[in-house]
Amino acid sequence: MKFLDIGEVSESSGIRPSALRYYEEIGLISSISRHGLRRQFPPEVLLQLKLVAMGKAAGFSLEDISRMFGQNGAPNLPRAVLHEKADDLDRQIRQLMALRDTLRHVADCPAPSHMECPTFRRLVDVAGKRGSIRGRRGRAKSRHL
Amino acid sequence: MKFLDIGEVSESSGIRPSALRYYEEIGLISSISRHGLRRQFPPEVLLQLKLVAMGKAAGFSLEDISRMFGQNGAPNLPRAVLHEKADDLDRQIRQLMALRDTLRHVADCPAPSHMECPTFRRLVDVAGKRGSIRGRRGRAKSRHL
DNA sequence: GCTTGACCTAAAGTTAACTTGAATTCGTAG
DNA sequence: CTACGAATTCAAGTTAACTTTAGGTCAAGC
């Protein structure tokens, strides 16, 4: 039984102990037992935390993330919903690629006002004309489980 | 001179008037004049808001975004920094793709515990072993302009 | 046995990004 | 000219995701 205490988990995940305690409090991860007062984490927690990091990078709330991969690592969302989320991610990826290209363009284009540069405008106009740009926080929550 | 008032901007951007006022307050966008009390926005504001949406989807703070594309639409960051941000985005895109694939995998894989599924573990292990996973908020701000 | 360092809890504080509410001001249509 | 609706300001409230602080606990090494 090689369990990790919070300092080790923090060290190798790069997440602060206070955040790890918070994650446990909200049920995102869980420690397996205590050694005295100290939480003992199973090694899989590191993989879970990686998933959490990916979810955060995608802008999901911790609540969404724990619904996607229940503390056990198994999702408690129906397949269809997971596929929807994957589709959302595809849209978001296209947006990020557009932003990346835009950034590189503005870094290199010598035009004084980008607003009139056709290349710039074309870049910005990628990623779907209407809708589907799910906000990163707030009301979006009420819209999709 | 066809200017837009806040309701029209809100309507066609999907952003609430209160948010638009907030954006103006923090200098992210700016109205050109007033008609009575009412703000008049130039049409380019819609393009700017699209940029803002892309930046938000990437997890940048509004402050970061306004540094990237000053209210004029011209960035006030040096080229090198912009390229760095583009590189960050590339890393993030790879992460989102990994998450997307993971999501599709868990939706379809019938294994009871994903933690032991090799396909699952491989998917999660994409996107760089160490570092570079810039947090979405908080201390990261102090790290990179 | 005592100290030390890593951990603990509970409660309060922080920040970004908005939203809400209350009281007020316009311009336009009738 | 008056009423209406869309906008305005300013202050206060909200939420997620943590961090900070204060005071306490414990196991391991000397």
Short mmCIF file of C-alpha atoms (C1' of nucleotides) in Angstrom, two decimals:
data_model
loop_
_atom_site.label_atom_id
_atom_site.label_comp_id
_atom_site.label_asym_id
_atom_site.label_seq_id
_atom_site.Cartn_x
_atom_site.Cartn_y
_atom_site.Cartn_z
CA MET A 1 0.00 0.00 0.00
CA LYS A 2 1.89 3.00 -1.22
CA PHE A 3 -0.32 5.95 -0.56
CA LEU A 4 0.53 9.56 -1.08
CA ASP A 5 0.06 12.32 1.39
CA ILE A 6 -1.14 15.70 0.33
CA GLY A 7 2.32 17.22 0.00
CA GLU A 8 3.40 14.57 -2.46
CA VAL A 9 0.25 14.89 -4.50
CA SER A 10 0.68 18.63 -4.52
CA GLU A 11 4.30 18.32 -5.51
CA SER A 12 3.76 16.04 -8.42
CA SER A 13 0.54 17.59 -9.69
CA GLY A 14 1.47 21.21 -9.18
CA ILE A 15 -1.78 21.85 -7.35
CA ARG A 16 -1.71 23.54 -3.97
CA PRO A 17 -2.68 21.57 -0.90
CA SER A 18 -5.44 24.04 -0.14
CA ALA A 19 -6.90 23.41 -3.58
CA LEU A 20 -6.64 19.65 -3.13
CA ARG A 21 -8.54 19.88 0.15
CA TYR A 22 -11.12 21.99 -1.59
CA TYR A 23 -11.41 19.44 -4.39
CA GLU A 24 -11.99 16.74 -1.85
CA GLU A 25 -14.54 18.83 -0.02
CA ILE A 26 -16.61 19.21 -3.16
CA GLY A 27 -16.22 15.54 -4.02
CA LEU A 28 -14.04 15.93 -7.06
CA ILE A 29 -11.35 13.61 -5.69
CA SER A 30 -11.20 11.50 -2.57
CA SER A 31 -8.61 10.31 -0.14
CA ILE A 32 -8.73 6.70 0.86
CA SER A 33 -7.94 6.96 4.57
CA ARG A 34 -5.99 8.86 7.19
CA HIS A 35 -2.60 8.39 8.73
CA GLY A 36 -3.18 10.17 11.98
CA LEU A 37 -4.84 13.30 10.72
CA ARG A 38 -3.24 13.13 7.33
CA ARG A 39 -5.13 12.29 4.21
CA GLN A 40 -3.79 9.37 2.23
CA PHE A 41 -4.37 9.55 -1.48
CA PRO A 42 -4.30 6.61 -3.85
CA PRO A 43 -1.92 7.02 -6.78
CA GLU A 44 -4.76 7.18 -9.32
CA VAL A 45 -5.57 10.58 -7.97
CA LEU A 46 -2.78 11.92 -10.15
CA LEU A 47 -4.51 10.71 -13.28
CA GLN A 48 -7.78 12.15 -12.07
CA LEU A 49 -6.12 15.49 -11.49
CA LYS A 50 -4.86 15.44 -15.03
CA LEU A 51 -8.41 15.01 -16.21
CA VAL A 52 -9.42 17.88 -14.00
CA ALA A 53 -6.70 20.04 -15.52
CA MET A 54 -7.91 19.22 -19.01
CA GLY A 55 -11.47 19.99 -18.05
CA LYS A 56 -10.46 23.31 -16.58
CA ALA A 57 -8.47 24.18 -19.67
CA ALA A 58 -11.67 23.61 -21.59
CA GLY A 59 -13.52 25.98 -19.31
CA PHE A 60 -15.72 23.45 -17.57
CA SER A 61 -16.73 24.13 -14.01
CA LEU A 62 -15.52 21.76 -11.33
CA GLU A 63 -19.11 20.65 -10.96
CA ASP A 64 -19.32 19.76 -14.64
CA ILE A 65 -16.04 17.94 -14.38
CA SER A 66 -17.11 15.83 -11.47
CA ARG A 67 -20.27 14.93 -13.32
CA MET A 68 -18.19 13.88 -16.30
CA PHE A 69 -15.83 11.68 -14.32
CA GLY A 70 -17.41 10.76 -10.98
CA GLN A 71 -14.91 10.40 -8.12
CA ASN A 72 -14.56 6.75 -9.16
CA GLY A 73 -13.44 7.84 -12.61
CA ALA A 74 -16.66 6.67 -14.20
CA PRO A 75 -18.95 9.26 -15.74
CA ASN A 76 -22.48 9.63 -14.49
CA LEU A 77 -23.76 11.31 -17.56
CA PRO A 78 -25.55 9.58 -20.41
CA ARG A 79 -23.59 8.88 -23.56
CA ALA A 80 -25.51 11.42 -25.57
CA VAL A 81 -24.56 14.22 -23.22
CA LEU A 82 -20.92 13.23 -23.36
CA HIS A 83 -21.03 13.28 -27.13
CA GLU A 84 -22.64 16.70 -27.03
CA LYS A 85 -19.85 17.94 -24.84
CA ALA A 86 -17.32 16.51 -27.23
CA ASP A 87 -19.04 18.37 -30.05
CA ASP A 88 -18.92 21.58 -28.03
CA LEU A 89 -15.23 20.98 -27.60
CA ASP A 90 -14.78 20.66 -31.33
CA ARG A 91 -16.37 24.04 -31.84
CA GLN A 92 -14.25 25.50 -29.13
CA ILE A 93 -11.11 24.05 -30.63
CA ARG A 94 -11.91 25.71 -33.91
CA GLN A 95 -12.30 28.99 -32.08
CA LEU A 96 -8.98 28.63 -30.35
CA MET A 97 -7.28 27.87 -33.63
CA ALA A 98 -8.78 31.02 -35.09
CA LEU A 99 -7.58 33.03 -32.13
CA ARG A 100 -4.12 31.51 -32.37
CA ASP A 101 -3.92 32.43 -36.04
CA THR A 102 -5.24 35.90 -35.34
CA LEU A 103 -2.64 36.41 -32.66
CA ARG A 104 0.14 35.35 -34.97
CA HIS A 105 -1.26 37.58 -37.64
CA VAL A 106 -1.41 40.69 -35.50
CA ALA A 107 2.08 39.93 -34.26
CA ASP A 108 3.40 40.00 -37.81
CA CYS A 109 1.11 42.17 -39.90
CA PRO A 110 2.44 45.70 -40.17
CA ALA A 111 -0.95 47.30 -40.89
CA PRO A 112 -1.71 50.18 -38.53
CA SER A 113 -5.34 49.29 -37.99
CA HIS A 114 -6.24 45.62 -38.02
CA MET A 115 -9.89 46.42 -38.17
CA GLU A 116 -9.49 47.19 -41.83
CA CYS A 117 -7.11 44.39 -42.74
CA PRO A 118 -9.02 41.78 -44.72
CA THR A 119 -6.84 38.94 -43.49
CA PHE A 120 -7.61 39.91 -39.95
CA ARG A 121 -11.33 40.09 -40.55
CA ARG A 122 -11.38 36.75 -42.26
CA LEU A 123 -9.55 35.16 -39.35
CA VAL A 124 -11.95 36.55 -36.83
CA ASP A 125 -14.93 35.39 -38.85
CA VAL A 126 -14.12 31.71 -38.49
CA ALA A 127 -15.77 29.53 -35.88
CA GLY A 128 -19.45 29.74 -36.73
CA LYS A 129 -21.47 32.84 -37.50
CA ARG A 130 -24.18 32.34 -34.92
CA GLY A 131 -24.76 30.84 -31.48
CA SER A 132 -22.96 27.93 -29.82
CA ILE A 133 -20.35 30.04 -28.10
CA ARG A 134 -21.27 28.77 -24.69
CA GLY A 135 -20.23 31.30 -22.06
CA ARG A 136 -17.50 30.28 -19.72
CA ARG A 137 -19.48 30.87 -16.55
CA GLY A 138 -22.87 31.86 -15.21
CA ARG A 139 -26.11 31.21 -17.01
CA ALA A 140 -24.66 28.53 -19.22
CA LYS A 141 -24.93 26.17 -16.29
CA SER A 142 -28.69 26.27 -16.34
CA ARG A 143 -28.73 25.44 -20.01
CA HIS A 144 -26.92 22.17 -20.18
CA LEU A 145 -26.49 19.54 -17.53
CA MET B 1 -23.17 57.72 -39.46
CA LYS B 2 -24.99 54.57 -38.57
CA PHE B 3 -24.27 53.96 -34.93
CA LEU B 4 -25.71 51.23 -32.77
CA ASP B 5 -27.25 51.68 -29.40
CA ILE B 6 -26.68 49.22 -26.66
CA GLY B 7 -29.80 47.18 -27.30
CA GLU B 8 -28.80 46.53 -30.89
CA VAL B 9 -25.28 45.58 -29.95
CA SER B 10 -26.65 43.29 -27.29
CA GLU B 11 -29.10 41.75 -29.71
CA SER B 12 -26.61 40.97 -32.41
CA SER B 13 -23.73 39.94 -30.17
CA GLY B 14 -25.74 37.98 -27.65
CA ILE B 15 -24.10 39.87 -24.80
CA ARG B 16 -26.25 41.48 -22.13
CA PRO B 17 -26.38 45.25 -21.91
CA SER B 18 -25.11 45.11 -18.37
CA ALA B 19 -22.06 43.20 -19.55
CA LEU B 20 -21.49 45.67 -22.36
CA ARG B 21 -21.55 48.55 -19.90
CA TYR B 22 -19.14 46.64 -17.74
CA TYR B 23 -16.85 46.06 -20.72
CA GLU B 24 -16.87 49.73 -21.45
CA GLU B 25 -16.20 50.60 -17.84
CA ILE B 26 -13.05 48.48 -17.84
CA GLY B 27 -11.96 49.85 -21.19
CA LEU B 28 -12.43 46.71 -23.24
CA ILE B 29 -14.68 48.42 -25.75
CA SER B 30 -15.75 52.00 -26.16
CA SER B 31 -18.74 53.89 -27.34
CA ILE B 32 -18.15 56.80 -29.64
CA SER B 33 -20.67 59.31 -28.33
CA ARG B 34 -24.06 59.73 -26.74
CA HIS B 35 -27.48 60.32 -28.16
CA GLY B 36 -29.11 61.91 -25.15
CA LEU B 37 -27.94 59.59 -22.44
CA ARG B 38 -27.61 56.63 -24.73
CA ARG B 39 -24.30 55.22 -25.76
CA GLN B 40 -23.66 55.02 -29.46
CA PHE B 41 -21.42 52.20 -30.56
CA PRO B 42 -19.57 52.08 -33.83
CA PRO B 43 -20.23 48.94 -35.88
CA GLU B 44 -16.67 47.64 -35.41
CA VAL B 45 -17.58 46.91 -31.85
CA LEU B 46 -19.21 43.72 -33.09
CA LEU B 47 -15.93 42.47 -34.47
CA GLN B 48 -14.19 43.41 -31.26
CA LEU B 49 -16.74 41.49 -29.29
CA LYS B 50 -16.09 38.46 -31.39
CA LEU B 51 -12.44 38.73 -30.49
CA VAL B 52 -13.44 39.02 -26.87
CA ALA B 53 -15.53 35.88 -27.17
CA MET B 54 -12.62 33.99 -28.66
CA GLY B 55 -10.32 35.20 -25.92
CA LYS B 56 -12.77 34.16 -23.26
CA ALA B 57 -13.18 30.75 -24.84
CA ALA B 58 -9.43 30.43 -24.52
CA GLY B 59 -9.63 31.31 -20.85
CA PHE B 60 -7.96 34.68 -21.02
CA SER B 61 -9.04 37.29 -18.53
CA LEU B 62 -10.70 40.43 -19.82
CA GLU B 63 -7.59 42.28 -18.77
CA ASP B 64 -5.40 40.01 -20.88
CA ILE B 65 -7.76 40.41 -23.77
CA SER B 66 -7.70 44.15 -23.65
CA ARG B 67 -3.94 44.07 -23.59
CA MET B 68 -3.95 41.84 -26.64
CA PHE B 69 -6.28 44.04 -28.65
CA GLY B 70 -6.33 47.55 -27.20
CA GLN B 71 -9.70 49.35 -27.49
CA ASN B 72 -8.52 50.56 -30.90
CA GLY B 73 -8.08 46.97 -32.03
CA ALA B 74 -4.30 47.26 -32.06
CA PRO B 75 -2.34 45.15 -29.60
CA ASN B 76 -0.14 46.85 -27.10
CA LEU B 77 1.99 43.83 -26.46
CA PRO B 78 5.32 43.12 -28.12
CA ARG B 79 5.39 40.58 -30.92
CA ALA B 80 7.28 38.05 -28.87
CA VAL B 81 4.62 37.98 -26.19
CA LEU B 82 1.92 37.49 -28.77
CA HIS B 83 3.79 34.58 -30.25
CA GLU B 84 4.18 33.09 -26.80
CA LYS B 85 0.46 33.35 -26.28
CA ALA B 86 -0.10 31.66 -29.61
CA ASP B 87 2.20 28.86 -28.51
CA ASP B 88 0.28 28.52 -25.26
CA LEU B 89 -2.85 28.23 -27.32
CA ASP B 90 -1.34 25.44 -29.35
CA ARG B 91 -0.66 23.51 -26.19
CA GLN B 92 -4.12 24.18 -24.96
CA ILE B 93 -5.65 23.05 -28.23
CA ARG B 94 -3.82 19.77 -27.91
CA GLN B 95 -5.26 19.37 -24.44
CA LEU B 96 -8.76 20.05 -25.61
CA MET B 97 -8.39 17.52 -28.37
CA ALA B 98 -7.24 14.96 -25.84
CA LEU B 99 -10.20 15.75 -23.64
CA ARG B 100 -12.58 15.52 -26.57
CA ASP B 101 -11.22 12.12 -27.49
CA THR B 102 -11.36 10.99 -23.89
CA LEU B 103 -14.96 12.07 -23.62
CA ARG B 104 -15.89 10.18 -26.75
CA HIS B 105 -14.01 7.19 -25.46
CA VAL B 106 -15.74 7.06 -22.10
CA ALA B 107 -19.06 7.54 -23.85
CA ASP B 108 -18.45 4.42 -25.90
CA CYS B 109 -16.07 2.15 -23.98
CA PRO B 110 -17.98 -0.46 -21.99
CA ALA B 111 -15.20 -1.08 -19.44
CA PRO B 112 -16.46 -0.71 -15.87
CA SER B 113 -13.45 1.19 -14.60
CA HIS B 114 -11.74 3.54 -17.01
CA MET B 115 -8.82 3.94 -14.70
CA GLU B 116 -7.56 0.57 -15.83
CA CYS B 117 -8.42 0.87 -19.49
CA PRO B 118 -5.18 1.36 -21.44
CA THR B 119 -6.87 3.36 -24.16
CA PHE B 120 -8.19 5.74 -21.54
CA ARG B 121 -4.84 6.16 -19.88
CA ARG B 122 -3.11 6.79 -23.14
CA LEU B 123 -5.62 9.48 -24.04
CA VAL B 124 -5.20 11.25 -20.76
CA ASP B 125 -1.45 11.13 -21.06
CA VAL B 126 -1.34 13.32 -24.14
CA ALA B 127 -0.67 17.04 -23.92
CA GLY B 128 2.78 17.19 -22.39
CA LYS B 129 4.07 15.35 -19.36
CA ARG B 130 5.20 18.33 -17.39
CA GLY B 131 4.41 22.00 -16.83
CA SER B 132 2.88 24.53 -19.22
CA ILE B 133 -0.68 23.95 -18.11
CA ARG B 134 -1.23 27.57 -17.21
CA GLY B 135 -4.02 27.87 -14.68
CA ARG B 136 -7.18 29.58 -15.78
CA ARG B 137 -7.24 32.17 -13.02
CA GLY B 138 -5.37 33.48 -10.01
CA ARG B 139 -1.63 33.38 -9.63
CA ALA B 140 -0.99 32.80 -13.31
CA LYS B 141 -1.61 36.49 -13.82
CA SER B 142 1.52 37.45 -11.96
CA ARG B 143 3.54 35.08 -14.07
CA HIS B 144 2.99 36.34 -17.55
CA LEU B 145 2.07 39.74 -18.73
"C1'" DG C 1 10.24 13.12 26.26
"C1'" DC C 2 10.48 17.00 23.43
"C1'" DT C 3 10.72 19.47 19.33
"C1'" DT C 4 9.74 20.05 14.68
"C1'" DG C 5 7.53 20.07 10.39
"C1'" DA C 6 3.89 18.56 7.85
"C1'" DC C 7 -0.52 18.24 8.28
"C1'" DC C 8 -5.39 19.36 10.17
"C1'" DT C 9 -10.19 22.25 10.57
"C1'" DA C 10 -13.27 26.08 10.32
"C1'" DA C 11 -14.24 30.43 9.10
"C1'" DA C 12 -13.42 34.42 6.80
"C1'" DG C 13 -11.38 36.85 2.89
"C1'" DT C 14 -10.35 37.51 -2.19
"C1'" DT C 15 -10.97 38.17 -7.23
"C1'" DA C 16 -13.10 38.33 -11.70
"C1'" DA C 17 -16.97 39.04 -14.08
"C1'" DC C 18 -21.08 40.11 -14.05
"C1'" DT C 19 -26.20 40.93 -12.43
"C1'" DT C 20 -29.75 43.22 -9.91
"C1'" DG C 21 -32.30 47.00 -8.03
"C1'" DA C 22 -33.78 51.54 -7.36
"C1'" DA C 23 -34.29 55.91 -8.77
"C1'" DT C 24 -33.83 58.92 -12.97
"C1'" DT C 25 -33.56 60.82 -17.88
"C1'" DC C 26 -34.48 61.03 -22.49
"C1'" DG C 27 -36.52 60.92 -27.40
"C1'" DT C 28 -40.21 59.56 -29.99
"C1'" DA C 29 -44.99 58.17 -31.15
"C1'" DG C 30 -49.59 59.43 -30.54
"C1'" DC D 1 -47.80 67.64 -24.42
"C1'" DT D 2 -47.78 63.53 -22.28
"C1'" DA D 3 -46.90 58.87 -21.78
"C1'" DC D 4 -43.93 55.03 -22.89
"C1'" DG D 5 -40.07 52.38 -23.37
"C1'" DA D 6 -35.40 52.01 -23.68
"C1'" DA D 7 -31.42 53.74 -21.54
"C1'" DT D 8 -28.88 55.75 -17.73
"C1'" DT D 9 -26.08 55.70 -13.00
"C1'" DC D 10 -24.47 53.94 -8.71
"C1'" DA D 11 -24.23 50.79 -5.19
"C1'" DA D 12 -24.74 46.47 -3.60
"C1'" DG D 13 -25.22 41.51 -4.37
"C1'" DT D 14 -23.72 36.95 -6.50
"C1'" DT D 15 -20.88 32.86 -7.80
"C1'" DA D 16 -16.97 29.89 -8.45
"C1'" DA D 17 -12.76 28.67 -7.03
"C1'" DC D 18 -9.64 29.16 -4.19
"C1'" DT D 19 -6.38 31.30 -0.40
"C1'" DT D 20 -5.44 32.95 4.08
"C1'" DT D 21 -5.43 32.89 8.91
"C1'" DA D 22 -5.59 31.17 13.46
"C1'" DG D 23 -5.26 27.75 16.38
"C1'" DG D 24 -4.65 22.79 17.02
"C1'" DT D 25 -2.71 17.68 16.19
"C1'" DC D 26 0.43 14.21 15.50
"C1'" DA D 27 4.43 10.94 14.21
"C1'" DA D 28 9.15 10.72 13.68
"C1'" DG D 29 13.79 11.88 14.77
"C1'" DC D 30 17.01 13.30 18.24
#
